[in-house]
JSON list of C-alpha atoms in Angstrom, two decimals:
[
{"chain": "A", "resi": 1, "resn": "ASN", "atom": "CA", "xyz": [3.79, 0.10, 8.73]},
{"chain": "A", "resi": 2, "resn": "ALA", "atom": "CA", "xyz": [3.80, -3.33, 7.05]},
{"chain": "A", "resi": 3, "resn": "GLY", "atom": "CA", "xyz": [1.52, -2.33, 4.14]},
{"chain": "A", "resi": 4, "resn": "VAL", "atom": "CA", "xyz": [0.03, -5.44, 2.37]},
{"chain": "A", "resi": 5, "resn": "THR", "atom": "CA", "xyz": [1.25, -8.85, 3.57]},
{"chain": "A", "resi": 6, "resn": "GLN", "atom": "CA", "xyz": [0.60, -12.01, 1.61]},
{"chain": "A", "resi": 7, "resn": "THR", "atom": "CA", "xyz": [1.47, -15.49, 2.79]},
{"chain": "A", "resi": 8, "resn": "PRO", "atom": "CA", "xyz": [2.70, -17.89, 1.82]},
{"chain": "A", "resi": 9, "resn": "LYS", "atom": "CA", "xyz": [5.15, -16.73, -0.86]},
{"chain": "A", "resi": 10, "resn": "PHE", "atom": "CA", "xyz": [5.41, -20.09, -2.50]},
{"chain": "A", "resi": 11, "resn": "GLN", "atom": "CA", "xyz": [3.10, -23.07, -2.43]},
{"chain": "A", "resi": 12, "resn": "VAL", "atom": "CA", "xyz": [2.82, -26.44, -4.18]},
{"chain": "A", "resi": 13, "resn": "LEU", "atom": "CA", "xyz": [-0.47, -28.23, -4.09]},
{"chain": "A", "resi": 14, "resn": "LYS", "atom": "CA", "xyz": [-1.75, -31.52, -5.47]},
{"chain": "A", "resi": 15, "resn": "THR", "atom": "CA", "xyz": [-4.82, -31.51, -7.62]},
{"chain": "A", "resi": 16, "resn": "GLY", "atom": "CA", "xyz": [-7.95, -31.63, -5.48]},
{"chain": "A", "resi": 17, "resn": "GLN", "atom": "CA", "xyz": [-6.35, -30.10, -2.36]},
{"chain": "A", "resi": 18, "resn": "SER", "atom": "CA", "xyz": [-7.69, -27.04, -0.79]},
{"chain": "A", "resi": 19, "resn": "MET", "atom": "CA", "xyz": [-5.94, -24.09, 0.69]},
{"chain": "A", "resi": 20, "resn": "THR", "atom": "CA", "xyz": [-6.17, -20.49, 1.70]},
{"chain": "A", "resi": 21, "resn": "LEU", "atom": "CA", "xyz": [-3.94, -17.66, 0.61]},
{"chain": "A", "resi": 22, "resn": "GLN", "atom": "CA", "xyz": [-3.75, -14.97, 3.18]},
{"chain": "A", "resi": 23, "resn": "CYS", "atom": "CA", "xyz": [-3.75, -11.24, 2.64]},
{"chain": "A", "resi": 24, "resn": "ALA", "atom": "CA", "xyz": [-3.63, -8.66, 5.45]},
{"chain": "A", "resi": 25, "resn": "GLN", "atom": "CA", "xyz": [-3.21, -4.88, 5.32]},
{"chain": "A", "resi": 26, "resn": "ASP", "atom": "CA", "xyz": [-2.71, -2.38, 8.18]},
{"chain": "A", "resi": 27, "resn": "MET", "atom": "CA", "xyz": [-3.62, 0.80, 6.39]},
{"chain": "A", "resi": 28, "resn": "ASN", "atom": "CA", "xyz": [-7.36, 0.69, 7.23]},
{"chain": "A", "resi": 29, "resn": "HIS", "atom": "CA", "xyz": [-8.15, 0.45, 3.51]},
{"chain": "A", "resi": 30, "resn": "GLU", "atom": "CA", "xyz": [-11.83, -0.17, 2.57]},
{"chain": "A", "resi": 31, "resn": "TYR", "atom": "CA", "xyz": [-11.01, -1.76, -0.89]},
{"chain": "A", "resi": 32, "resn": "MET", "atom": "CA", "xyz": [-9.14, -5.11, -1.22]},
{"chain": "A", "resi": 33, "resn": "SER", "atom": "CA", "xyz": [-8.85, -7.40, -4.17]},
{"chain": "A", "resi": 34, "resn": "TRP", "atom": "CA", "xyz": [-7.23, -10.52, -5.47]},
{"chain": "A", "resi": 35, "resn": "TYR", "atom": "CA", "xyz": [-5.64, -10.88, -8.99]},
{"chain": "A", "resi": 36, "resn": "ARG", "atom": "CA", "xyz": [-3.96, -13.74, -10.71]},
{"chain": "A", "resi": 37, "resn": "GLN", "atom": "CA", "xyz": [-1.15, -13.14, -13.20]},
{"chain": "A", "resi": 38, "resn": "ASP", "atom": "CA", "xyz": [-0.43, -15.47, -16.04]},
{"chain": "A", "resi": 39, "resn": "PRO", "atom": "CA", "xyz": [2.06, -14.84, -18.84]},
{"chain": "A", "resi": 40, "resn": "GLY", "atom": "CA", "xyz": [0.79, -12.28, -21.41]},
{"chain": "A", "resi": 41, "resn": "MET", "atom": "CA", "xyz": [-2.55, -11.86, -19.52]},
{"chain": "A", "resi": 42, "resn": "GLY", "atom": "CA", "xyz": [-1.84, -9.03, -17.22]},
{"chain": "A", "resi": 43, "resn": "LEU", "atom": "CA", "xyz": [-3.58, -9.02, -13.86]},
{"chain": "A", "resi": 44, "resn": "ARG", "atom": "CA", "xyz": [-6.99, -10.63, -14.01]},
{"chain": "A", "resi": 45, "resn": "LEU", "atom": "CA", "xyz": [-9.41, -9.74, -11.08]},
{"chain": "A", "resi": 46, "resn": "ILE", "atom": "CA", "xyz": [-10.70, -12.75, -9.14]},
{"chain": "A", "resi": 47, "resn": "HIS", "atom": "CA", "xyz": [-12.76, -11.22, -6.36]},
{"chain": "A", "resi": 48, "resn": "TYR", "atom": "CA", "xyz": [-12.91, -7.90, -4.61]},
{"chain": "A", "resi": 49, "resn": "SER", "atom": "CA", "xyz": [-14.29, -6.20, -1.53]},
{"chain": "A", "resi": 50, "resn": "VAL", "atom": "CA", "xyz": [-15.22, -2.67, -0.70]},
{"chain": "A", "resi": 51, "resn": "GLY", "atom": "CA", "xyz": [-15.70, -3.18, 3.01]},
{"chain": "A", "resi": 52, "resn": "ALA", "atom": "CA", "xyz": [-16.06, -5.70, 5.66]},
{"chain": "A", "resi": 53, "resn": "GLY", "atom": "CA", "xyz": [-18.93, -8.06, 4.90]},
{"chain": "A", "resi": 54, "resn": "ILE", "atom": "CA", "xyz": [-19.02, -7.00, 1.26]},
{"chain": "A", "resi": 55, "resn": "THR", "atom": "CA", "xyz": [-17.51, -9.01, -1.56]},
{"chain": "A", "resi": 56, "resn": "ASP", "atom": "CA", "xyz": [-18.06, -9.25, -5.28]},
{"chain": "A", "resi": 57, "resn": "GLN", "atom": "CA", "xyz": [-16.86, -11.41, -8.23]},
{"chain": "A", "resi": 58, "resn": "GLY", "atom": "CA", "xyz": [-14.33, -10.21, -10.67]},
{"chain": "A", "resi": 59, "resn": "GLU", "atom": "CA", "xyz": [-13.42, -11.57, -14.18]},
{"chain": "A", "resi": 60, "resn": "VAL", "atom": "CA", "xyz": [-12.23, -15.02, -13.17]},
{"chain": "A", "resi": 61, "resn": "PRO", "atom": "CA", "xyz": [-14.05, -16.10, -9.91]},
{"chain": "A", "resi": 62, "resn": "ASN", "atom": "CA", "xyz": [-14.68, -19.68, -10.64]},
{"chain": "A", "resi": 63, "resn": "GLY", "atom": "CA", "xyz": [-12.84, -22.11, -8.29]},
{"chain": "A", "resi": 64, "resn": "TYR", "atom": "CA", "xyz": [-12.16, -19.34, -5.66]},
{"chain": "A", "resi": 65, "resn": "ASN", "atom": "CA", "xyz": [-14.01, -18.14, -2.54]},
{"chain": "A", "resi": 66, "resn": "VAL", "atom": "CA", "xyz": [-13.44, -15.05, -0.47]},
{"chain": "A", "resi": 67, "resn": "SER", "atom": "CA", "xyz": [-14.77, -13.53, 2.73]},
{"chain": "A", "resi": 68, "resn": "ARG", "atom": "CA", "xyz": [-14.19, -10.26, 4.41]},
{"chain": "A", "resi": 69, "resn": "SER", "atom": "CA", "xyz": [-15.00, -10.51, 8.09]},
{"chain": "A", "resi": 70, "resn": "THR", "atom": "CA", "xyz": [-12.59, -7.71, 9.15]},
{"chain": "A", "resi": 71, "resn": "THR", "atom": "CA", "xyz": [-11.26, -4.58, 7.32]},
{"chain": "A", "resi": 72, "resn": "GLU", "atom": "CA", "xyz": [-7.70, -5.96, 7.66]},
{"chain": "A", "resi": 73, "resn": "ASP", "atom": "CA", "xyz": [-7.96, -9.48, 6.22]},
{"chain": "A", "resi": 74, "resn": "PHE", "atom": "CA", "xyz": [-9.14, -10.79, 2.80]},
{"chain": "A", "resi": 75, "resn": "PRO", "atom": "CA", "xyz": [-8.37, -14.49, 2.42]},
{"chain": "A", "resi": 76, "resn": "LEU", "atom": "CA", "xyz": [-8.59, -16.32, -0.93]},
{"chain": "A", "resi": 77, "resn": "ARG", "atom": "CA", "xyz": [-9.77, -19.91, -0.73]},
{"chain": "A", "resi": 78, "resn": "LEU", "atom": "CA", "xyz": [-9.12, -22.57, -3.37]},
{"chain": "A", "resi": 79, "resn": "LEU", "atom": "CA", "xyz": [-11.73, -25.18, -2.82]},
{"chain": "A", "resi": 80, "resn": "SER", "atom": "CA", "xyz": [-10.35, -28.04, -4.97]},
{"chain": "A", "resi": 81, "resn": "ALA", "atom": "CA", "xyz": [-7.07, -27.04, -6.67]},
{"chain": "A", "resi": 82, "resn": "ALA", "atom": "CA", "xyz": [-6.70, -27.66, -10.35]},
{"chain": "A", "resi": 83, "resn": "PRO", "atom": "CA", "xyz": [-3.62, -27.38, -12.60]},
{"chain": "A", "resi": 84, "resn": "SER", "atom": "CA", "xyz": [-5.30, -24.47, -14.32]},
{"chain": "A", "resi": 85, "resn": "GLN", "atom": "CA", "xyz": [-4.91, -22.53, -11.10]},
{"chain": "A", "resi": 86, "resn": "THR", "atom": "CA", "xyz": [-1.21, -22.57, -11.35]},
{"chain": "A", "resi": 87, "resn": "SER", "atom": "CA", "xyz": [-0.38, -18.80, -11.34]},
{"chain": "A", "resi": 88, "resn": "VAL", "atom": "CA", "xyz": [1.06, -15.94, -9.34]},
{"chain": "A", "resi": 89, "resn": "TYR", "atom": "CA", "xyz": [-1.52, -14.30, -7.06]},
{"chain": "A", "resi": 90, "resn": "PHE", "atom": "CA", "xyz": [-1.52, -10.73, -5.93]},
{"chain": "A", "resi": 91, "resn": "CYS", "atom": "CA", "xyz": [-3.47, -9.04, -3.27]},
{"chain": "A", "resi": 92, "resn": "ALA", "atom": "CA", "xyz": [-4.12, -5.29, -3.31]},
{"chain": "A", "resi": 93, "resn": "SER", "atom": "CA", "xyz": [-5.71, -2.69, -1.11]},
{"chain": "A", "resi": 94, "resn": "LYS", "atom": "CA", "xyz": [-6.58, 0.99, -1.36]},
{"chain": "A", "resi": 95, "resn": "LEU", "atom": "CA", "xyz": [-8.85, 3.60, 0.12]},
{"chain": "A", "resi": 96, "resn": "LEU", "atom": "CA", "xyz": [-12.10, 3.98, -1.71]},
{"chain": "A", "resi": 97, "resn": "GLY", "atom": "CA", "xyz": [-12.42, 7.00, -3.87]},
{"chain": "A", "resi": 98, "resn": "GLN", "atom": "CA", "xyz": [-10.62, 8.48, -6.81]},
{"chain": "A", "resi": 99, "resn": "GLY", "atom": "CA", "xyz": [-7.07, 9.41, -6.61]},
{"chain": "A", "resi": 100, "resn": "THR", "atom": "CA", "xyz": [-5.89, 7.00, -4.02]},
{"chain": "A", "resi": 101, "resn": "GLU", "atom": "CA", "xyz": [-2.84, 4.73, -4.62]},
{"chain": "A", "resi": 102, "resn": "ALA", "atom": "CA", "xyz": [-3.37, 0.97, -4.74]},
{"chain": "A", "resi": 103, "resn": "PHE", "atom": "CA", "xyz": [-0.79, -1.04, -2.66]},
{"chain": "A", "resi": 104, "resn": "PHE", "atom": "CA", "xyz": [0.11, -4.55, -3.64]},
{"chain": "A", "resi": 105, "resn": "GLY", "atom": "CA", "xyz": [1.47, -7.50, -1.72]},
{"chain": "A", "resi": 106, "resn": "GLN", "atom": "CA", "xyz": [4.76, -9.33, -2.93]},
{"chain": "A", "resi": 107, "resn": "GLY", "atom": "CA", "xyz": [2.60, -12.13, -4.47]},
{"chain": "A", "resi": 108, "resn": "THR", "atom": "CA", "xyz": [2.15, -15.91, -4.01]},
{"chain": "A", "resi": 109, "resn": "ARG", "atom": "CA", "xyz": [3.48, -18.28, -6.53]},
{"chain": "A", "resi": 110, "resn": "LEU", "atom": "CA", "xyz": [1.24, -21.29, -6.62]},
{"chain": "A", "resi": 111, "resn": "THR", "atom": "CA", "xyz": [1.88, -24.49, -8.50]},
{"chain": "A", "resi": 112, "resn": "VAL", "atom": "CA", "xyz": [-0.84, -27.27, -8.74]},
{"chain": "A", "resi": 113, "resn": "VAL", "atom": "CA", "xyz": [0.43, -30.61, -9.79]},
{"chain": "B", "resi": 1, "resn": "SER", "atom": "CA", "xyz": [-14.29, -7.87, -23.75]},
{"chain": "B", "resi": 2, "resn": "GLN", "atom": "CA", "xyz": [-11.09, -6.27, -22.46]},
{"chain": "B", "resi": 3, "resn": "GLU", "atom": "CA", "xyz": [-12.03, -2.99, -20.74]},
{"chain": "B", "resi": 4, "resn": "LEU", "atom": "CA", "xyz": [-8.42, -1.73, -20.79]},
{"chain": "B", "resi": 5, "resn": "GLU", "atom": "CA", "xyz": [-6.35, -2.23, -23.91]},
{"chain": "B", "resi": 6, "resn": "GLN", "atom": "CA", "xyz": [-2.65, -1.64, -23.90]},
{"chain": "B", "resi": 7, "resn": "SER", "atom": "CA", "xyz": [-0.51, -1.24, -26.88]},
{"chain": "B", "resi": 8, "resn": "PRO", "atom": "CA", "xyz": [1.90, -2.45, -27.98]},
{"chain": "B", "resi": 9, "resn": "GLN", "atom": "CA", "xyz": [1.90, -5.91, -26.31]},
{"chain": "B", "resi": 10, "resn": "SER", "atom": "CA", "xyz": [5.67, -5.92, -26.43]},
{"chain": "B", "resi": 11, "resn": "LEU", "atom": "CA", "xyz": [8.52, -3.64, -27.47]},
{"chain": "B", "resi": 12, "resn": "ILE", "atom": "CA", "xyz": [12.09, -3.88, -28.04]},
{"chain": "B", "resi": 13, "resn": "VAL", "atom": "CA", "xyz": [14.10, -0.65, -28.18]},
{"chain": "B", "resi": 14, "resn": "GLN", "atom": "CA", "xyz": [17.73, 0.33, -28.29]},
{"chain": "B", "resi": 15, "resn": "GLU", "atom": "CA", "xyz": [19.15, 1.91, -25.30]},
{"chain": "B", "resi": 16, "resn": "GLY", "atom": "CA", "xyz": [18.82, 5.68, -25.48]},
{"chain": "B", "resi": 17, "resn": "LYS", "atom": "CA", "xyz": [15.69, 5.66, -27.71]},
{"chain": "B", "resi": 18, "resn": "ASN", "atom": "CA", "xyz": [12.43, 7.04, -26.64]},
{"chain": "B", "resi": 19, "resn": "LEU", "atom": "CA", "xyz": [9.26, 4.95, -26.51]},
{"chain": "B", "resi": 20, "resn": "THR", "atom": "CA", "xyz": [5.47, 5.35, -25.71]},
{"chain": "B", "resi": 21, "resn": "ILE", "atom": "CA", "xyz": [3.02, 2.82, -24.39]},
{"chain": "B", "resi": 22, "resn": "ASN", "atom": "CA", "xyz": [-0.70, 3.51, -24.62]},
{"chain": "B", "resi": 23, "resn": "CYS", "atom": "CA", "xyz": [-3.73, 2.44, -22.49]},
{"chain": "B", "resi": 24, "resn": "THR", "atom": "CA", "xyz": [-7.16, 2.90, -23.80]},
{"chain": "B", "resi": 25, "resn": "SER", "atom": "CA", "xyz": [-10.35, 2.30, -21.85]},
{"chain": "B", "resi": 26, "resn": "SER", "atom": "CA", "xyz": [-13.80, 1.31, -23.08]},
{"chain": "B", "resi": 27, "resn": "LYS", "atom": "CA", "xyz": [-15.42, 2.99, -20.24]},
{"chain": "B", "resi": 28, "resn": "THR", "atom": "CA", "xyz": [-15.25, 6.35, -18.49]},
{"chain": "B", "resi": 29, "resn": "LEU", "atom": "CA", "xyz": [-12.10, 6.49, -16.35]},
{"chain": "B", "resi": 30, "resn": "TYR", "atom": "CA", "xyz": [-12.17, 7.05, -12.63]},
{"chain": "B", "resi": 31, "resn": "GLY", "atom": "CA", "xyz": [-8.44, 7.17, -11.92]},
{"chain": "B", "resi": 32, "resn": "LEU", "atom": "CA", "xyz": [-5.62, 5.70, -14.01]},
{"chain": "B", "resi": 33, "resn": "TYR", "atom": "CA", "xyz": [-2.68, 3.87, -12.55]},
{"chain": "B", "resi": 34, "resn": "TRP", "atom": "CA", "xyz": [0.68, 2.84, -14.05]},
{"chain": "B", "resi": 35, "resn": "TYR", "atom": "CA", "xyz": [2.80, 0.05, -12.44]},
{"chain": "B", "resi": 36, "resn": "LYS", "atom": "CA", "xyz": [6.00, -1.56, -13.52]},
{"chain": "B", "resi": 37, "resn": "GLN", "atom": "CA", "xyz": [7.00, -5.17, -12.80]},
{"chain": "B", "resi": 38, "resn": "LYS", "atom": "CA", "xyz": [10.34, -6.85, -13.11]},
{"chain": "B", "resi": 39, "resn": "TYR", "atom": "CA", "xyz": [9.99, -10.48, -14.20]},
{"chain": "B", "resi": 40, "resn": "GLY", "atom": "CA", "xyz": [9.01, -12.64, -11.23]},
{"chain": "B", "resi": 41, "resn": "GLU", "atom": "CA", "xyz": [8.68, -9.75, -8.79]},
{"chain": "B", "resi": 42, "resn": "GLY", "atom": "CA", "xyz": [6.12, -7.64, -7.32]},
{"chain": "B", "resi": 43, "resn": "LEU", "atom": "CA", "xyz": [4.53, -4.47, -8.67]},
{"chain": "B", "resi": 44, "resn": "ILE", "atom": "CA", "xyz": [6.25, -1.06, -8.43]},
{"chain": "B", "resi": 45, "resn": "PHE", "atom": "CA", "xyz": [3.80, 1.98, -8.39]},
{"chain": "B", "resi": 46, "resn": "LEU", "atom": "CA", "xyz": [4.89, 4.58, -10.94]},
{"chain": "B", "resi": 47, "resn": "MET", "atom": "CA", "xyz": [2.12, 7.16, -10.95]},
{"chain": "B", "resi": 48, "resn": "MET", "atom": "CA", "xyz": [-1.64, 7.85, -10.74]},
{"chain": "B", "resi": 49, "resn": "LEU", "atom": "CA", "xyz": [-3.59, 10.23, -12.91]},
{"chain": "B", "resi": 50, "resn": "GLN", "atom": "CA", "xyz": [-6.99, 11.64, -12.15]},
{"chain": "B", "resi": 51, "resn": "LYS", "atom": "CA", "xyz": [-8.08, 14.60, -14.20]},
{"chain": "B", "resi": 52, "resn": "GLY", "atom": "CA", "xyz": [-8.08, 15.12, -17.94]},
{"chain": "B", "resi": 53, "resn": "GLY", "atom": "CA", "xyz": [-4.96, 16.81, -19.17]},
{"chain": "B", "resi": 54, "resn": "GLU", "atom": "CA", "xyz": [-2.98, 15.71, -16.10]},
{"chain": "B", "resi": 55, "resn": "GLU", "atom": "CA", "xyz": [0.61, 14.94, -16.69]},
{"chain": "B", "resi": 56, "resn": "LYS", "atom": "CA", "xyz": [3.05, 13.56, -14.18]},
{"chain": "B", "resi": 57, "resn": "SER", "atom": "CA", "xyz": [6.75, 12.54, -14.30]},
{"chain": "B", "resi": 58, "resn": "HIS", "atom": "CA", "xyz": [8.87, 10.15, -12.38]},
{"chain": "B", "resi": 59, "resn": "GLU", "atom": "CA", "xyz": [12.58, 10.37, -13.32]},
{"chain": "B", "resi": 60, "resn": "LYS", "atom": "CA", "xyz": [12.60, 9.80, -17.13]},
{"chain": "B", "resi": 61, "resn": "ILE", "atom": "CA", "xyz": [8.94, 8.52, -17.31]},
{"chain": "B", "resi": 62, "resn": "THR", "atom": "CA", "xyz": [6.04, 10.81, -18.07]},
{"chain": "B", "resi": 63, "resn": "ALA", "atom": "CA", "xyz": [2.41, 9.82, -18.18]},
{"chain": "B", "resi": 64, "resn": "LYS", "atom": "CA", "xyz": [-0.44, 11.89, -19.52]},
{"chain": "B", "resi": 65, "resn": "LEU", "atom": "CA", "xyz": [-4.26, 11.43, -19.29]},
{"chain": "B", "resi": 66, "resn": "ASP", "atom": "CA", "xyz": [-6.61, 12.30, -22.08]},
{"chain": "B", "resi": 67, "resn": "GLU", "atom": "CA", "xyz": [-9.98, 12.09, -20.34]},
{"chain": "B", "resi": 68, "resn": "LYS", "atom": "CA", "xyz": [-12.06, 12.73, -23.53]},
{"chain": "B", "resi": 69, "resn": "LYS", "atom": "CA", "xyz": [-10.32, 9.85, -25.40]},
{"chain": "B", "resi": 70, "resn": "GLN", "atom": "CA", "xyz": [-10.34, 7.73, -22.21]},
{"chain": "B", "resi": 71, "resn": "GLN", "atom": "CA", "xyz": [-6.66, 7.13, -22.82]},
{"chain": "B", "resi": 72, "resn": "SER", "atom": "CA", "xyz": [-3.30, 7.46, -21.14]},
{"chain": "B", "resi": 73, "resn": "SER", "atom": "CA", "xyz": [0.13, 7.34, -22.52]},
{"chain": "B", "resi": 74, "resn": "LEU", "atom": "CA", "xyz": [3.36, 6.47, -20.84]},
{"chain": "B", "resi": 75, "resn": "HIS", "atom": "CA", "xyz": [6.51, 8.00, -22.36]},
{"chain": "B", "resi": 76, "resn": "ILE", "atom": "CA", "xyz": [10.05, 7.02, -21.59]},
{"chain": "B", "resi": 77, "resn": "THR", "atom": "CA", "xyz": [12.82, 9.28, -22.70]},
{"chain": "B", "resi": 78, "resn": "ALA", "atom": "CA", "xyz": [16.29, 7.98, -23.36]},
{"chain": "B", "resi": 79, "resn": "SER", "atom": "CA", "xyz": [15.57, 4.39, -22.35]},
{"chain": "B", "resi": 80, "resn": "GLN", "atom": "CA", "xyz": [18.00, 2.42, -20.19]},
{"chain": "B", "resi": 81, "resn": "PRO", "atom": "CA", "xyz": [18.31, -1.29, -19.43]},
{"chain": "B", "resi": 82, "resn": "SER", "atom": "CA", "xyz": [16.74, -0.52, -15.99]},
{"chain": "B", "resi": 83, "resn": "HIS", "atom": "CA", "xyz": [13.59, 0.35, -17.70]},
{"chain": "B", "resi": 84, "resn": "ALA", "atom": "CA", "xyz": [13.05, -3.19, -18.98]},
{"chain": "B", "resi": 85, "resn": "GLY", "atom": "CA", "xyz": [10.04, -4.96, -17.60]},
{"chain": "B", "resi": 86, "resn": "ILE", "atom": "CA", "xyz": [6.31, -5.28, -17.72]},
{"chain": "B", "resi": 87, "resn": "TYR", "atom": "CA", "xyz": [4.30, -2.04, -17.63]},
{"chain": "B", "resi": 88, "resn": "LEU", "atom": "CA", "xyz": [0.66, -2.38, -16.53]},
{"chain": "B", "resi": 89, "resn": "CYS", "atom": "CA", "xyz": [-2.02, 0.20, -16.55]},
{"chain": "B", "resi": 90, "resn": "GLY", "atom": "CA", "xyz": [-4.95, -0.04, -14.20]},
{"chain": "B", "resi": 91, "resn": "ALA", "atom": "CA", "xyz": [-8.16, 1.89, -13.68]},
{"chain": "B", "resi": 92, "resn": "GLY", "atom": "CA", "xyz": [-11.30, 2.24, -11.79]},
{"chain": "B", "resi": 93, "resn": "HIS", "atom": "CA", "xyz": [-14.41, 3.06, -13.82]},
{"chain": "B", "resi": 94, "resn": "GLN", "atom": "CA", "xyz": [-16.70, 4.16, -11.00]},
{"chain": "B", "resi": 95, "resn": "ALA", "atom": "CA", "xyz": [-16.46, 5.00, -7.34]},
{"chain": "B", "resi": 96, "resn": "GLY", "atom": "CA", "xyz": [-16.66, 1.89, -5.22]},
{"chain": "B", "resi": 97, "resn": "THR", "atom": "CA", "xyz": [-15.95, -0.47, -7.96]},
{"chain": "B", "resi": 98, "resn": "ALA", "atom": "CA", "xyz": [-13.04, -2.76, -8.75]},
{"chain": "B", "resi": 99, "resn": "LEU", "atom": "CA", "xyz": [-9.59, -1.75, -9.95]},
{"chain": "B", "resi": 100, "resn": "ILE", "atom": "CA", "xyz": [-8.89, -3.64, -13.27]},
{"chain": "B", "resi": 101, "resn": "PHE", "atom": "CA", "xyz": [-5.76, -3.96, -15.36]},
{"chain": "B", "resi": 102, "resn": "GLY", "atom": "CA", "xyz": [-4.69, -4.33, -18.95]},
{"chain": "B", "resi": 103, "resn": "LYS", "atom": "CA", "xyz": [-2.70, -7.18, -20.24]},
{"chain": "B", "resi": 104, "resn": "GLY", "atom": "CA", "xyz": [0.53, -5.27, -19.91]},
{"chain": "B", "resi": 105, "resn": "THR", "atom": "CA", "xyz": [3.40, -4.30, -22.20]},
{"chain": "B", "resi": 106, "resn": "THR", "atom": "CA", "xyz": [6.67, -6.02, -22.07]},
{"chain": "B", "resi": 107, "resn": "LEU", "atom": "CA", "xyz": [9.57, -3.79, -22.71]},
{"chain": "B", "resi": 108, "resn": "SER", "atom": "CA", "xyz": [13.04, -5.02, -23.46]},
{"chain": "B", "resi": 109, "resn": "VAL", "atom": "CA", "xyz": [15.95, -2.50, -23.83]},
{"chain": "B", "resi": 110, "resn": "SER", "atom": "CA", "xyz": [19.04, -3.64, -25.75]},
{"chain": "B", "resi": 111, "resn": "SER", "atom": "CA", "xyz": [22.40, -2.07, -25.10]}
]
């Protein structure tokens, strides 16, 4: 049982480049979400999904796109990377409903130069 | 506006001392989560609280949920250097909505 798998673990991009951060879970969780973590800011929600075909914006969605074509995968796309997007990104998944544990990936450390 | 407020933002305690971290929500809670993170690493699940008055313990860490006050407290007894890190509270506010987090509390334990 792999849990939540994020790839890559580290990435350096040049300003203006695009890329996709991958997130996959094998627990058949309906809910998946992406967060960014910056010093002193906790985890800020970027986008989330409550099922295949359903996505919604979080607190800081600008500059990011998501899609949820399958239950297992929830990729995060950076359309045109900016230095302000330098951060550590975490993906999480859980079953819908109260009282279910949220599982996190190990994170992707992204640097935009 | 921040929906989950954690206090204090940072804390330095001497080894062996007790400490408490608070998490207050501006909305009705639908599950409250506590995670710990070592610097530069992933998140470690500590515990999850659902019902008012619920209290859970994990080794020397105890968390309580006061549903009426929309608040949770995390208490560490006899702190050790291994307790150092960032403590994050997270919550859902309604079924089928996002899980959001506070800004975290950075704990340092001096020996």
